[in-house]
């Protein structure tokens, strides 16, 4: 091998050691939303399923809102570094007359600084007494979650 080819091989080998591997976004762990909600996601199953708990921001001031279970699924992180996911929260409220569910859809991102964020769109549905009240039963919004360290 000539000195030029050797230098090229050496340069490529050194570059491979210096360039960091693409960081994958991991959904498991503790998160806080831009509105102060807290979420803990358990370890992901091999099929992408996960569970955990969710506590909304105003819970500290409203004793009727309890920590609520969540269940979800994440796209295979082995296929993409910034996977999509979905989960539902089945609200646990002391006021048993109120039934409420929220569905979240989102994507996990890794920023250039290495920080992970979850960008979500959510729909929250509250039970109503009749179809005439249906108009006021669904809310839509967005939330951005950052990892709690």
PDB file of C-alpha atoms in Angstrom:
ATOM      1  CA  UNK A   1       0.000   0.000   0.000  1.00  0.00           C
ATOM      2  CA  UNK A   2       1.397   3.383  -0.981  1.00  0.00           C
ATOM      3  CA  UNK A   3       1.934   6.185   1.534  1.00  0.00           C
ATOM      4  CA  UNK A   4      -1.070   8.128   0.122  1.00  0.00           C
ATOM      5  CA  UNK A   5      -3.423   5.178   0.568  1.00  0.00           C
ATOM      6  CA  UNK A   6      -2.050   4.519   4.056  1.00  0.00           C
ATOM      7  CA  UNK A   7      -2.631   8.159   5.030  1.00  0.00           C
ATOM      8  CA  UNK A   8      -6.208   7.979   3.738  1.00  0.00           C
ATOM      9  CA  UNK A   9      -6.944   4.788   5.702  1.00  0.00           C
ATOM     10  CA  UNK A  10      -5.389   6.296   8.836  1.00  0.00           C
ATOM     11  CA  UNK A  11      -7.429   9.506   8.444  1.00  0.00           C
ATOM     12  CA  UNK A  12     -10.688   7.568   8.028  1.00  0.00           C
ATOM     13  CA  UNK A  13      -9.921   5.392  11.051  1.00  0.00           C
ATOM     14  CA  UNK A  14      -9.194   8.417  13.220  1.00  0.00           C
ATOM     15  CA  UNK A  15     -12.321  10.211  12.013  1.00  0.00           C
ATOM     16  CA  UNK A  16     -14.455   7.196  12.942  1.00  0.00           C
ATOM     17  CA  UNK A  17     -13.044   7.347  16.473  1.00  0.00           C
ATOM     18  CA  UNK A  18     -13.648  11.093  16.837  1.00  0.00           C
ATOM     19  CA  UNK A  19     -17.135  11.425  15.291  1.00  0.00           C
ATOM     20  CA  UNK A  20     -19.707  10.525  17.960  1.00  0.00           C
ATOM     21  CA  UNK A  21     -22.315   7.919  17.115  1.00  0.00           C
ATOM     22  CA  UNK A  22     -25.785   9.284  16.463  1.00  0.00           C
ATOM     23  CA  UNK A  23     -27.496   9.606  19.843  1.00  0.00           C
ATOM     24  CA  UNK A  24     -30.834   7.865  20.079  1.00  0.00           C
ATOM     25  CA  UNK A  25     -33.741   9.366  21.949  1.00  0.00           C
ATOM     26  CA  UNK A  26     -34.882   7.108  24.792  1.00  0.00           C
ATOM     27  CA  UNK A  27     -38.428   7.542  26.048  1.00  0.00           C
ATOM     28  CA  UNK A  28     -37.996   5.805  29.402  1.00  0.00           C
ATOM     29  CA  UNK A  29     -37.343   7.997  32.440  1.00  0.00           C
ATOM     30  CA  UNK A  30     -38.775  11.121  34.088  1.00  0.00           C
ATOM     31  CA  UNK A  31     -40.060  14.127  32.129  1.00  0.00           C
ATOM     32  CA  UNK A  32     -41.525  17.598  32.855  1.00  0.00           C
ATOM     33  CA  UNK A  33     -43.767  19.455  30.415  1.00  0.00           C
ATOM     34  CA  UNK A  34     -43.732  23.134  29.551  1.00  0.00           C
ATOM     35  CA  UNK A  35     -46.863  23.455  31.726  1.00  0.00           C
ATOM     36  CA  UNK A  36     -45.322  21.711  34.763  1.00  0.00           C
ATOM     37  CA  UNK A  37     -46.839  18.249  34.285  1.00  0.00           C
ATOM     38  CA  UNK A  38     -44.672  15.333  35.384  1.00  0.00           C
ATOM     39  CA  UNK A  39     -44.467  11.986  33.629  1.00  0.00           C
ATOM     40  CA  UNK A  40     -42.533   8.811  34.436  1.00  0.00           C
ATOM     41  CA  UNK A  41     -42.163   6.246  31.651  1.00  0.00           C
ATOM     42  CA  UNK A  42     -41.141   2.703  32.570  1.00  0.00           C
ATOM     43  CA  UNK A  43     -38.581   0.668  30.686  1.00  0.00           C
ATOM     44  CA  UNK A  44     -39.720  -0.055  27.151  1.00  0.00           C
ATOM     45  CA  UNK A  45     -40.741  -3.598  26.281  1.00  0.00           C
ATOM     46  CA  UNK A  46     -39.129  -5.355  23.320  1.00  0.00           C
ATOM     47  CA  UNK A  47     -42.321  -4.635  21.348  1.00  0.00           C
ATOM     48  CA  UNK A  48     -42.103  -0.892  22.119  1.00  0.00           C
ATOM     49  CA  UNK A  49     -44.837  -0.953  24.757  1.00  0.00           C
ATOM     50  CA  UNK A  50     -44.476   1.038  27.961  1.00  0.00           C
ATOM     51  CA  UNK A  51     -46.430   2.126  31.008  1.00  0.00           C
ATOM     52  CA  UNK A  52     -45.938   4.717  33.678  1.00  0.00           C
ATOM     53  CA  UNK A  53     -47.608   7.522  35.576  1.00  0.00           C
ATOM     54  CA  UNK A  54     -48.694  11.086  34.840  1.00  0.00           C
ATOM     55  CA  UNK A  55     -49.331  13.967  37.228  1.00  0.00           C
ATOM     56  CA  UNK A  56     -50.658  17.253  35.810  1.00  0.00           C
ATOM     57  CA  UNK A  57     -49.122  20.577  36.807  1.00  0.00           C
ATOM     58  CA  UNK A  58     -52.034  21.965  38.824  1.00  0.00           C
ATOM     59  CA  UNK A  59     -52.234  18.777  40.920  1.00  0.00           C
ATOM     60  CA  UNK A  60     -50.326  20.381  43.765  1.00  0.00           C
ATOM     61  CA  UNK A  61     -53.192  22.860  44.169  1.00  0.00           C
ATOM     62  CA  UNK A  62     -56.063  20.470  43.405  1.00  0.00           C
ATOM     63  CA  UNK A  63     -56.244  17.438  45.708  1.00  0.00           C
ATOM     64  CA  UNK A  64     -58.903  15.846  43.439  1.00  0.00           C
ATOM     65  CA  UNK A  65     -56.301  15.047  40.745  1.00  0.00           C
ATOM     66  CA  UNK A  66     -54.208  12.004  41.555  1.00  0.00           C
ATOM     67  CA  UNK A  67     -51.220  10.431  39.864  1.00  0.00           C
ATOM     68  CA  UNK A  68     -52.748   8.638  36.866  1.00  0.00           C
ATOM     69  CA  UNK A  69     -51.597   5.586  34.905  1.00  0.00           C
ATOM     70  CA  UNK A  70     -50.413   5.842  31.321  1.00  0.00           C
ATOM     71  CA  UNK A  71     -49.999   3.132  28.668  1.00  0.00           C
ATOM     72  CA  UNK A  72     -48.336   3.526  25.306  1.00  0.00           C
ATOM     73  CA  UNK A  73     -46.224   2.335  22.438  1.00  0.00           C
ATOM     74  CA  UNK A  74     -43.067   3.641  20.777  1.00  0.00           C
ATOM     75  CA  UNK A  75     -41.786   3.110  17.257  1.00  0.00           C
ATOM     76  CA  UNK A  76     -38.777   0.760  17.125  1.00  0.00           C
ATOM     77  CA  UNK A  77     -35.845   2.943  18.231  1.00  0.00           C
ATOM     78  CA  UNK A  78     -33.528   0.505  16.459  1.00  0.00           C
ATOM     79  CA  UNK A  79     -34.967   1.672  13.140  1.00  0.00           C
ATOM     80  CA  UNK A  80     -34.920   5.421  13.777  1.00  0.00           C
ATOM     81  CA  UNK A  81     -32.987   7.577  16.235  1.00  0.00           C
ATOM     82  CA  UNK A  82     -35.896   9.954  16.937  1.00  0.00           C
ATOM     83  CA  UNK A  83     -38.934   7.679  17.264  1.00  0.00           C
ATOM     84  CA  UNK A  84     -42.627   8.504  17.271  1.00  0.00           C
ATOM     85  CA  UNK A  85     -44.846   7.335  20.121  1.00  0.00           C
ATOM     86  CA  UNK A  86     -48.369   7.454  21.504  1.00  0.00           C
ATOM     87  CA  UNK A  87     -49.862   6.966  24.959  1.00  0.00           C
ATOM     88  CA  UNK A  88     -53.109   7.431  26.823  1.00  0.00           C
ATOM     89  CA  UNK A  89     -53.693   8.707  30.344  1.00  0.00           C
ATOM     90  CA  UNK A  90     -56.669   7.361  32.260  1.00  0.00           C
ATOM     91  CA  UNK A  91     -57.236  10.109  34.810  1.00  0.00           C
ATOM     92  CA  UNK A  92     -57.632   9.086  38.426  1.00  0.00           C
ATOM     93  CA  UNK A  93     -59.859  11.695  40.036  1.00  0.00           C
ATOM     94  CA  UNK A  94     -61.365  11.695  43.523  1.00  0.00           C
ATOM     95  CA  UNK A  95     -64.492  13.153  41.934  1.00  0.00           C
ATOM     96  CA  UNK A  96     -65.920   9.884  40.551  1.00  0.00           C
ATOM     97  CA  UNK A  97     -68.607  11.764  38.620  1.00  0.00           C
ATOM     98  CA  UNK A  98     -65.982  13.039  36.170  1.00  0.00           C
ATOM     99  CA  UNK A  99     -64.570  10.597  33.604  1.00  0.00           C
ATOM    100  CA  UNK A 100     -61.604  11.832  31.589  1.00  0.00           C
ATOM    101  CA  UNK A 101     -59.039  10.355  29.148  1.00  0.00           C
ATOM    102  CA  UNK A 102     -56.188  11.975  27.224  1.00  0.00           C
ATOM    103  CA  UNK A 103     -54.413  10.631  24.136  1.00  0.00           C
ATOM    104  CA  UNK A 104     -50.925  11.906  23.276  1.00  0.00           C
ATOM    105  CA  UNK A 105     -49.080  11.551  19.940  1.00  0.00           C
ATOM    106  CA  UNK A 106     -45.532  12.721  19.571  1.00  0.00           C
ATOM    107  CA  UNK A 107     -41.932  12.353  18.623  1.00  0.00           C
ATOM    108  CA  UNK A 108     -38.775  12.116  20.706  1.00  0.00           C
ATOM    109  CA  UNK A 109     -35.955  14.424  19.511  1.00  0.00           C
ATOM    110  CA  UNK A 110     -32.283  14.805  20.388  1.00  0.00           C
ATOM    111  CA  UNK A 111     -31.050  18.369  19.930  1.00  0.00           C
ATOM    112  CA  UNK A 112     -27.562  19.368  18.793  1.00  0.00           C
ATOM    113  CA  UNK A 113     -26.711  19.925  22.476  1.00  0.00           C
ATOM    114  CA  UNK A 114     -27.691  16.311  23.300  1.00  0.00           C
ATOM    115  CA  UNK A 115     -30.863  17.332  25.146  1.00  0.00           C
ATOM    116  CA  UNK A 116     -33.874  15.089  24.598  1.00  0.00           C
ATOM    117  CA  UNK A 117     -37.336  16.606  24.147  1.00  0.00           C
ATOM    118  CA  UNK A 118     -40.742  15.085  23.527  1.00  0.00           C
ATOM    119  CA  UNK A 119     -43.010  17.134  21.249  1.00  0.00           C
ATOM    120  CA  UNK A 120     -46.638  16.086  21.616  1.00  0.00           C
ATOM    121  CA  UNK A 121     -50.151  16.815  20.429  1.00  0.00           C
ATOM    122  CA  UNK A 122     -52.908  15.777  22.827  1.00  0.00           C
ATOM    123  CA  UNK A 123     -56.680  15.340  22.872  1.00  0.00           C
ATOM    124  CA  UNK A 124     -58.464  15.244  26.219  1.00  0.00           C
ATOM    125  CA  UNK A 125     -62.026  13.963  26.391  1.00  0.00           C
ATOM    126  CA  UNK A 126     -64.399  14.364  29.306  1.00  0.00           C
ATOM    127  CA  UNK A 127     -67.614  12.339  29.538  1.00  0.00           C
ATOM    128  CA  UNK A 128     -70.864  14.244  29.021  1.00  0.00           C
ATOM    129  CA  UNK A 129     -74.456  13.539  29.950  1.00  0.00           C
ATOM    130  CA  UNK A 130     -75.833  13.877  26.422  1.00  0.00           C
ATOM    131  CA  UNK A 131     -74.896  14.470  22.773  1.00  0.00           C
ATOM    132  CA  UNK A 132     -76.088  18.059  23.183  1.00  0.00           C
ATOM    133  CA  UNK A 133     -73.057  18.657  25.459  1.00  0.00           C
ATOM    134  CA  UNK A 134     -70.619  16.977  23.070  1.00  0.00           C
ATOM    135  CA  UNK A 135     -69.334  20.326  21.775  1.00  0.00           C
ATOM    136  CA  UNK A 136     -67.607  21.105  25.076  1.00  0.00           C
ATOM    137  CA  UNK A 137     -66.179  17.675  25.857  1.00  0.00           C
ATOM    138  CA  UNK A 138     -62.892  17.612  23.886  1.00  0.00           C
ATOM    139  CA  UNK A 139     -59.816  19.808  24.278  1.00  0.00           C
ATOM    140  CA  UNK A 140     -56.760  19.844  22.036  1.00  0.00           C
ATOM    141  CA  UNK A 141     -53.299  21.150  22.773  1.00  0.00           C
ATOM    142  CA  UNK A 142     -49.568  20.681  22.499  1.00  0.00           C
ATOM    143  CA  UNK A 143     -46.907  20.001  25.105  1.00  0.00           C
ATOM    144  CA  UNK A 144     -43.124  19.845  25.035  1.00  0.00           C
ATOM    145  CA  UNK A 145     -41.456  17.635  27.637  1.00  0.00           C
ATOM    146  CA  UNK A 146     -37.822  17.796  28.777  1.00  0.00           C
ATOM    147  CA  UNK A 147     -35.997  15.106  30.701  1.00  0.00           C
ATOM    148  CA  UNK A 148     -35.755  15.575  34.478  1.00  0.00           C
ATOM    149  CA  UNK A 149     -32.147  14.962  35.488  1.00  0.00           C
TER     150      UNK A 149
END
